């Protein structure tokens, strides 16, 4: 059936659905095992940062929204706050911290929660806090998704081409009248002011749906003559939409049926949210292909990486597991061709802008009004940001921890692999839904 069985080439990648499914059958068990290992299961995050864009008061109080944290004493000494804070001190050991104001390292595409001394930084065992249905919905989640998609407006792309829609046009597609609030929002967005008035536009579900559908159509290109110029923007959109789809798939796959009081897959939820929108399904495979290329590229760096789990045996076990997993991703090394992006005279400026937008998404995640959704939203933004950093900030030969130590923080590596695992679980869940759908359609 067409609903969940897409065929052919995945747009903006170098591979088709079939090759992704073949790789998936080889890597799924391996990545599952990896994310349950000591190095990959513990994550540090600041879950209580204030939303910098609007007043977020709608906090989900369901039990399923809360995150179970762990005491840092169960972690190896090298991963605890004290050890990490010590690394942040200057080499002379004084409290002089020249880069304290600097939230991002230059190469980073996202904000890693690096204020280690903050009280709201917690440690989490990810295996104990699965991303699944929590009941978080309504205007609060709608506003966050909208704000994230709004970051799709690229100044440089707009300056470079007449064919790509301008942000103002995107905001007003389908309407001949200019909505002054949306126009102001578009301008604010272009000027990168954090207090976008868009955040305060009352959310009408139909309007939100229309806005995002229009954005999807626009990101898909319409006019092929501008494809080259718009590639970066399309990639941005596909990553966000792929993340959105993947989250929806987990919600539908681990759905809580309140009436029956049981957890299980909900086929209608999947068909409505994903199956009946081929481009949303395609964006899951697109993001999977990009992540796969990133984990493959970081493989040699991890060969010599110091895992510091507190036991040399565990370190070695982790290294072998990672190598075994990476080997399986070798079969299709060019799932995504990063060299096709950021070319031409404006490449550097465009890359900077791409980074800025992605960093803003990290900040928007602090506005998610459900603790568990916030955790996974933040982790996956760091994961995708790390993938972009691997692909676009370093050439293969610089990815060597002996020559270039500290290119990646532990949290970035953990986030990258856990994000890949989330997408791998999504592709596995699609298989389940495909079978459920075929079963439902077969004559009894
Ligand atoms: P939404 O998913 O809110 O989507 C809003 C609109 O976006 C849709 O009407 C549609 O027009 C468009 N759209 C939907 N999917 C796509 C796509 N893939 N690509 C492009 N456009 C799309 N809820 C949980 O139960 N568990 C979680 O772990 C969880 N994590 C979340 C993490 C984040 C960062 C956010 C912002 C929300 C999270 N939520 C979670 C809430 C969840 O994503 C939905 O918002 C909620 O279930 C309501 O769904 P909805 O059907 O109204 O549409």
PDB file of N, CA and C and ligand atoms in Angstrom, residues 130-138 140-142 144-145 148-149 205 208-210 212-213 216 237 240-248 251 273-274 279-280 283 365 368 370 372-374 376-378, ligand 1:
ATOM      1  N   UNK A 130      11.499   6.911  28.270  1.00  0.00           N
ATOM      2  CA  UNK A 130      11.281   6.843  26.816  1.00  0.00           C
ATOM      3  C   UNK A 130      10.393   7.962  26.296  1.00  0.00           C
ATOM      4  N   UNK A 131      10.690   8.376  25.070  1.00  0.00           N
ATOM      5  CA  UNK A 131       9.851   9.389  24.414  1.00  0.00           C
ATOM      6  C   UNK A 131       8.601   8.668  23.909  1.00  0.00           C
ATOM      7  N   UNK A 132       7.444   9.054  24.366  1.00  0.00           N
ATOM      8  CA  UNK A 132       6.201   8.405  23.946  1.00  0.00           C
ATOM      9  C   UNK A 132       5.034   9.333  24.235  1.00  0.00           C
ATOM     10  N   UNK A 133       3.811   8.820  24.084  1.00  0.00           N
ATOM     11  CA  UNK A 133       2.635   9.647  24.324  1.00  0.00           C
ATOM     12  C   UNK A 133       2.640  10.200  25.758  1.00  0.00           C
ATOM     13  N   UNK A 134       2.466  11.525  25.872  1.00  0.00           N
ATOM     14  CA  UNK A 134       2.385  12.122  27.212  1.00  0.00           C
ATOM     15  C   UNK A 134       1.074  12.880  27.398  1.00  0.00           C
ATOM     16  N   UNK A 135       0.391  13.161  26.311  1.00  0.00           N
ATOM     17  CA  UNK A 135      -0.842  13.954  26.397  1.00  0.00           C
ATOM     18  C   UNK A 135      -0.585  15.446  26.203  1.00  0.00           C
ATOM     19  N   UNK A 136       0.695  15.838  26.033  1.00  0.00           N
ATOM     20  CA  UNK A 136       1.016  17.256  25.810  1.00  0.00           C
ATOM     21  C   UNK A 136       0.518  17.656  24.416  1.00  0.00           C
ATOM     22  N   UNK A 137      -0.352  18.651  24.341  1.00  0.00           N
ATOM     23  CA  UNK A 137      -0.943  19.054  23.050  1.00  0.00           C
ATOM     24  C   UNK A 137      -1.545  20.449  23.202  1.00  0.00           C
ATOM     25  N   UNK A 138      -2.283  20.867  22.200  1.00  0.00           N
ATOM     26  CA  UNK A 138      -2.999  22.141  22.286  1.00  0.00           C
ATOM     27  C   UNK A 138      -2.151  23.334  21.907  1.00  0.00           C
ATOM     28  N   UNK A 140      -0.066  25.241  23.435  1.00  0.00           N
ATOM     29  CA  UNK A 140       1.330  25.318  23.865  1.00  0.00           C
ATOM     30  C   UNK A 140       2.247  24.582  22.891  1.00  0.00           C
ATOM     31  N   UNK A 141       1.914  23.318  22.555  1.00  0.00           N
ATOM     32  CA  UNK A 141       2.798  22.573  21.642  1.00  0.00           C
ATOM     33  C   UNK A 141       2.696  23.150  20.223  1.00  0.00           C
ATOM     34  N   UNK A 142       1.497  23.605  19.829  1.00  0.00           N
ATOM     35  CA  UNK A 142       1.323  24.190  18.498  1.00  0.00           C
ATOM     36  C   UNK A 142       2.203  25.413  18.319  1.00  0.00           C
ATOM     37  N   UNK A 144       4.997  26.087  19.843  1.00  0.00           N
ATOM     38  CA  UNK A 144       6.417  25.719  19.751  1.00  0.00           C
ATOM     39  C   UNK A 144       6.746  25.235  18.339  1.00  0.00           C
ATOM     40  N   UNK A 145       5.895  24.354  17.800  1.00  0.00           N
ATOM     41  CA  UNK A 145       6.173  23.867  16.437  1.00  0.00           C
ATOM     42  C   UNK A 145       6.200  25.030  15.449  1.00  0.00           C
ATOM     43  N   UNK A 148       9.358  26.953  15.655  1.00  0.00           N
ATOM     44  CA  UNK A 148      10.488  26.198  15.094  1.00  0.00           C
ATOM     45  C   UNK A 148      10.476  26.290  13.563  1.00  0.00           C
ATOM     46  N   UNK A 149       9.290  26.123  12.975  1.00  0.00           N
ATOM     47  CA  UNK A 149       9.210  26.208  11.506  1.00  0.00           C
ATOM     48  C   UNK A 149       9.493  27.616  11.021  1.00  0.00           C
ATOM     49  N   UNK A 205      -6.177  26.190  15.163  1.00  0.00           N
ATOM     50  CA  UNK A 205      -5.589  24.952  14.669  1.00  0.00           C
ATOM     51  C   UNK A 205      -5.577  24.888  13.135  1.00  0.00           C
ATOM     52  N   UNK A 208      -2.900  27.195  11.792  1.00  0.00           N
ATOM     53  CA  UNK A 208      -1.563  26.627  12.010  1.00  0.00           C
ATOM     54  C   UNK A 208      -1.298  25.543  10.971  1.00  0.00           C
ATOM     55  N   UNK A 209      -2.299  24.697  10.772  1.00  0.00           N
ATOM     56  CA  UNK A 209      -2.162  23.608   9.813  1.00  0.00           C
ATOM     57  C   UNK A 209      -1.874  24.175   8.423  1.00  0.00           C
ATOM     58  N   UNK A 210      -2.633  25.197   8.044  1.00  0.00           N
ATOM     59  CA  UNK A 210      -2.474  25.799   6.731  1.00  0.00           C
ATOM     60  C   UNK A 210      -1.078  26.412   6.586  1.00  0.00           C
ATOM     61  N   UNK A 212       1.655  25.586   8.048  1.00  0.00           N
ATOM     62  CA  UNK A 212       2.708  24.586   7.908  1.00  0.00           C
ATOM     63  C   UNK A 212       2.621  23.847   6.575  1.00  0.00           C
ATOM     64  N   UNK A 213       1.410  23.637   6.104  1.00  0.00           N
ATOM     65  CA  UNK A 213       1.257  23.008   4.783  1.00  0.00           C
ATOM     66  C   UNK A 213       1.874  23.900   3.716  1.00  0.00           C
ATOM     67  N   UNK A 216       5.568  23.723   3.828  1.00  0.00           N
ATOM     68  CA  UNK A 216       6.053  22.458   3.252  1.00  0.00           C
ATOM     69  C   UNK A 216       6.099  22.557   1.732  1.00  0.00           C
ATOM     70  N   UNK A 237      14.326  22.579   6.392  1.00  0.00           N
ATOM     71  CA  UNK A 237      12.910  22.230   6.553  1.00  0.00           C
ATOM     72  C   UNK A 237      12.736  20.718   6.725  1.00  0.00           C
ATOM     73  N   UNK A 240      13.663  19.497  10.244  1.00  0.00           N
ATOM     74  CA  UNK A 240      12.669  19.839  11.264  1.00  0.00           C
ATOM     75  C   UNK A 240      11.413  18.995  11.088  1.00  0.00           C
ATOM     76  N   UNK A 241      10.965  18.893   9.845  1.00  0.00           N
ATOM     77  CA  UNK A 241       9.764  18.108   9.591  1.00  0.00           C
ATOM     78  C   UNK A 241      10.030  16.629   9.894  1.00  0.00           C
ATOM     79  N   UNK A 242      11.243  16.164   9.585  1.00  0.00           N
ATOM     80  CA  UNK A 242      11.603  14.770   9.897  1.00  0.00           C
ATOM     81  C   UNK A 242      11.574  14.530  11.402  1.00  0.00           C
ATOM     82  N   UNK A 243      12.080  15.500  12.161  1.00  0.00           N
ATOM     83  CA  UNK A 243      12.056  15.376  13.626  1.00  0.00           C
ATOM     84  C   UNK A 243      10.611  15.352  14.123  1.00  0.00           C
ATOM     85  N   UNK A 244       9.805  16.254  13.580  1.00  0.00           N
ATOM     86  CA  UNK A 244       8.389  16.333  13.962  1.00  0.00           C
ATOM     87  C   UNK A 244       7.702  14.993  13.659  1.00  0.00           C
ATOM     88  N   UNK A 245       7.944  14.456  12.461  1.00  0.00           N
ATOM     89  CA  UNK A 245       7.340  13.170  12.078  1.00  0.00           C
ATOM     90  C   UNK A 245       7.790  12.065  13.024  1.00  0.00           C
ATOM     91  N   UNK A 246       9.085  12.055  13.312  1.00  0.00           N
ATOM     92  CA  UNK A 246       9.617  10.987  14.152  1.00  0.00           C
ATOM     93  C   UNK A 246       8.987  11.035  15.551  1.00  0.00           C
ATOM     94  N   UNK A 247       8.844  12.248  16.095  1.00  0.00           N
ATOM     95  CA  UNK A 247       8.205  12.393  17.414  1.00  0.00           C
ATOM     96  C   UNK A 247       6.759  11.897  17.327  1.00  0.00           C
ATOM     97  N   UNK A 248       6.054  12.290  16.259  1.00  0.00           N
ATOM     98  CA  UNK A 248       4.660  11.849  16.104  1.00  0.00           C
ATOM     99  C   UNK A 248       4.586  10.325  16.013  1.00  0.00           C
ATOM    100  N   UNK A 251       4.816   8.876  19.375  1.00  0.00           N
ATOM    101  CA  UNK A 251       3.572   9.103  20.122  1.00  0.00           C
ATOM    102  C   UNK A 251       2.528   8.057  19.688  1.00  0.00           C
ATOM    103  N   UNK A 273      -1.541  11.394  11.058  1.00  0.00           N
ATOM    104  CA  UNK A 273      -0.439  12.358  11.247  1.00  0.00           C
ATOM    105  C   UNK A 273       0.673  12.190  10.215  1.00  0.00           C
ATOM    106  N   UNK A 274       0.944  10.938   9.805  1.00  0.00           N
ATOM    107  CA  UNK A 274       2.114  10.683   8.953  1.00  0.00           C
ATOM    108  C   UNK A 274       1.769   9.958   7.651  1.00  0.00           C
ATOM    109  N   UNK A 279       5.109  13.405   2.175  1.00  0.00           N
ATOM    110  CA  UNK A 279       6.335  14.200   2.360  1.00  0.00           C
ATOM    111  C   UNK A 279       6.819  14.126   3.815  1.00  0.00           C
ATOM    112  N   UNK A 280       5.889  13.968   4.749  1.00  0.00           N
ATOM    113  CA  UNK A 280       6.312  13.831   6.158  1.00  0.00           C
ATOM    114  C   UNK A 280       7.037  12.509   6.364  1.00  0.00           C
ATOM    115  N   UNK A 283      10.453  12.746   4.907  1.00  0.00           N
ATOM    116  CA  UNK A 283      11.387  13.527   5.717  1.00  0.00           C
ATOM    117  C   UNK A 283      11.995  12.717   6.864  1.00  0.00           C
ATOM    118  N   UNK A 365      13.348  25.156  22.320  1.00  0.00           N
ATOM    119  CA  UNK A 365      13.036  23.924  23.060  1.00  0.00           C
ATOM    120  C   UNK A 365      12.816  24.206  24.552  1.00  0.00           C
ATOM    121  N   UNK A 368       9.069  24.348  25.518  1.00  0.00           N
ATOM    122  CA  UNK A 368       8.192  23.168  25.495  1.00  0.00           C
ATOM    123  C   UNK A 368       7.637  22.949  26.900  1.00  0.00           C
ATOM    124  N   UNK A 370       6.326  20.541  28.621  1.00  0.00           N
ATOM    125  CA  UNK A 370       6.215  19.170  29.159  1.00  0.00           C
ATOM    126  C   UNK A 370       7.643  18.687  29.323  1.00  0.00           C
ATOM    127  N   UNK A 372       9.241  15.834  29.817  1.00  0.00           N
ATOM    128  CA  UNK A 372       9.825  14.736  29.044  1.00  0.00           C
ATOM    129  C   UNK A 372       9.968  15.123  27.564  1.00  0.00           C
ATOM    130  N   UNK A 373       8.953  15.843  27.037  1.00  0.00           N
ATOM    131  CA  UNK A 373       9.024  16.279  25.638  1.00  0.00           C
ATOM    132  C   UNK A 373      10.202  17.245  25.474  1.00  0.00           C
ATOM    133  N   UNK A 374      10.416  18.074  26.492  1.00  0.00           N
ATOM    134  CA  UNK A 374      11.513  19.049  26.463  1.00  0.00           C
ATOM    135  C   UNK A 374      12.854  18.323  26.442  1.00  0.00           C
ATOM    136  N   UNK A 376      13.550  15.264  25.342  1.00  0.00           N
ATOM    137  CA  UNK A 376      13.832  14.632  24.054  1.00  0.00           C
ATOM    138  C   UNK A 376      13.940  15.663  22.937  1.00  0.00           C
ATOM    139  N   UNK A 377      13.193  16.763  23.061  1.00  0.00           N
ATOM    140  CA  UNK A 377      13.302  17.836  22.071  1.00  0.00           C
ATOM    141  C   UNK A 377      14.704  18.426  22.108  1.00  0.00           C
ATOM    142  N   UNK A 378      15.198  18.670  23.336  1.00  0.00           N
ATOM    143  CA  UNK A 378      16.541  19.254  23.475  1.00  0.00           C
ATOM    144  C   UNK A 378      17.598  18.256  23.008  1.00  0.00           C
TER     145      UNK A 378
HETATM  146  P1  LIG B   1       1.095  18.708  15.913  1.00  0.00           P
HETATM  147  O1  LIG B   1       2.021  17.526  15.891  1.00  0.00           O
HETATM  148  O2  LIG B   1       1.179  19.634  17.073  1.00  0.00           O
HETATM  149  O3  LIG B   1       1.381  19.525  14.564  1.00  0.00           O
HETATM  150  C1  LIG B   1       0.856  20.838  14.351  1.00  0.00           C
HETATM  151  C2  LIG B   1       0.674  21.022  12.856  1.00  0.00           C
HETATM  152  O4  LIG B   1       1.933  20.836  12.216  1.00  0.00           O
HETATM  153  C3  LIG B   1      -0.246  20.001  12.191  1.00  0.00           C
HETATM  154  O5  LIG B   1      -1.580  20.432  12.230  1.00  0.00           O
HETATM  155  C4  LIG B   1       0.296  19.947  10.783  1.00  0.00           C
HETATM  156  O6  LIG B   1      -0.220  21.002   9.999  1.00  0.00           O
HETATM  157  C5  LIG B   1       1.775  20.214  10.934  1.00  0.00           C
HETATM  158  N1  LIG B   1       2.620  19.017  10.925  1.00  0.00           N
HETATM  159  C6  LIG B   1       2.492  17.903  11.682  1.00  0.00           C
HETATM  160  N2  LIG B   1       3.490  17.064  11.453  1.00  0.00           N
HETATM  161  C7  LIG B   1       4.281  17.634  10.530  1.00  0.00           C
HETATM  162  C8  LIG B   1       5.477  17.231   9.899  1.00  0.00           C
HETATM  163  N3  LIG B   1       6.065  16.078  10.179  1.00  0.00           N
HETATM  164  N4  LIG B   1       6.031  18.054   8.988  1.00  0.00           N
HETATM  165  C9  LIG B   1       5.457  19.243   8.702  1.00  0.00           C
HETATM  166  N5  LIG B   1       4.324  19.694   9.290  1.00  0.00           N
HETATM  167  C10 LIG B   1       3.742  18.895  10.188  1.00  0.00           C
HETATM  168  N6  LIG B   1       3.712  14.846  22.752  1.00  0.00           N
HETATM  169  C11 LIG B   1       3.785  13.621  23.334  1.00  0.00           C
HETATM  170  O7  LIG B   1       2.752  13.001  23.608  1.00  0.00           O
HETATM  171  N7  LIG B   1       5.007  13.041  23.610  1.00  0.00           N
HETATM  172  C12 LIG B   1       6.193  13.652  23.301  1.00  0.00           C
HETATM  173  O8  LIG B   1       7.271  13.114  23.580  1.00  0.00           O
HETATM  174  C13 LIG B   1       6.132  14.942  22.688  1.00  0.00           C
HETATM  175  N8  LIG B   1       7.260  15.618  22.394  1.00  0.00           N
HETATM  176  C14 LIG B   1       7.174  16.872  21.848  1.00  0.00           C
HETATM  177  C15 LIG B   1       8.348  17.574  21.582  1.00  0.00           C
HETATM  178  C16 LIG B   1       8.288  18.861  21.070  1.00  0.00           C
HETATM  179  C17 LIG B   1       9.569  19.593  20.778  1.00  0.00           C
HETATM  180  C18 LIG B   1       7.021  19.477  20.839  1.00  0.00           C
HETATM  181  C19 LIG B   1       6.941  20.887  20.306  1.00  0.00           C
HETATM  182  C20 LIG B   1       5.859  18.782  21.096  1.00  0.00           C
HETATM  183  C21 LIG B   1       5.917  17.480  21.599  1.00  0.00           C
HETATM  184  N9  LIG B   1       4.753  16.752  21.852  1.00  0.00           N
HETATM  185  C22 LIG B   1       4.843  15.512  22.437  1.00  0.00           C
HETATM  186  C23 LIG B   1       3.455  17.242  21.377  1.00  0.00           C
HETATM  187  C24 LIG B   1       3.156  16.692  19.951  1.00  0.00           C
HETATM  188  O9  LIG B   1       4.267  16.920  19.089  1.00  0.00           O
HETATM  189  C25 LIG B   1       1.934  17.338  19.299  1.00  0.00           C
HETATM  190  O10 LIG B   1       2.086  18.725  19.290  1.00  0.00           O
HETATM  191  C26 LIG B   1       0.628  16.963  19.987  1.00  0.00           C
HETATM  192  O11 LIG B   1       0.494  15.558  20.032  1.00  0.00           O
HETATM  193  C27 LIG B   1      -0.585  17.557  19.233  1.00  0.00           C
HETATM  194  O12 LIG B   1      -0.612  17.031  17.919  1.00  0.00           O
HETATM  195  P2  LIG B   1      -1.446  17.638  16.733  1.00  0.00           P
HETATM  196  O13 LIG B   1      -2.111  16.497  16.029  1.00  0.00           O
HETATM  197  O14 LIG B   1      -2.300  18.755  17.217  1.00  0.00           O
HETATM  198  O15 LIG B   1      -0.386  18.224  15.674  1.00  0.00           O
END
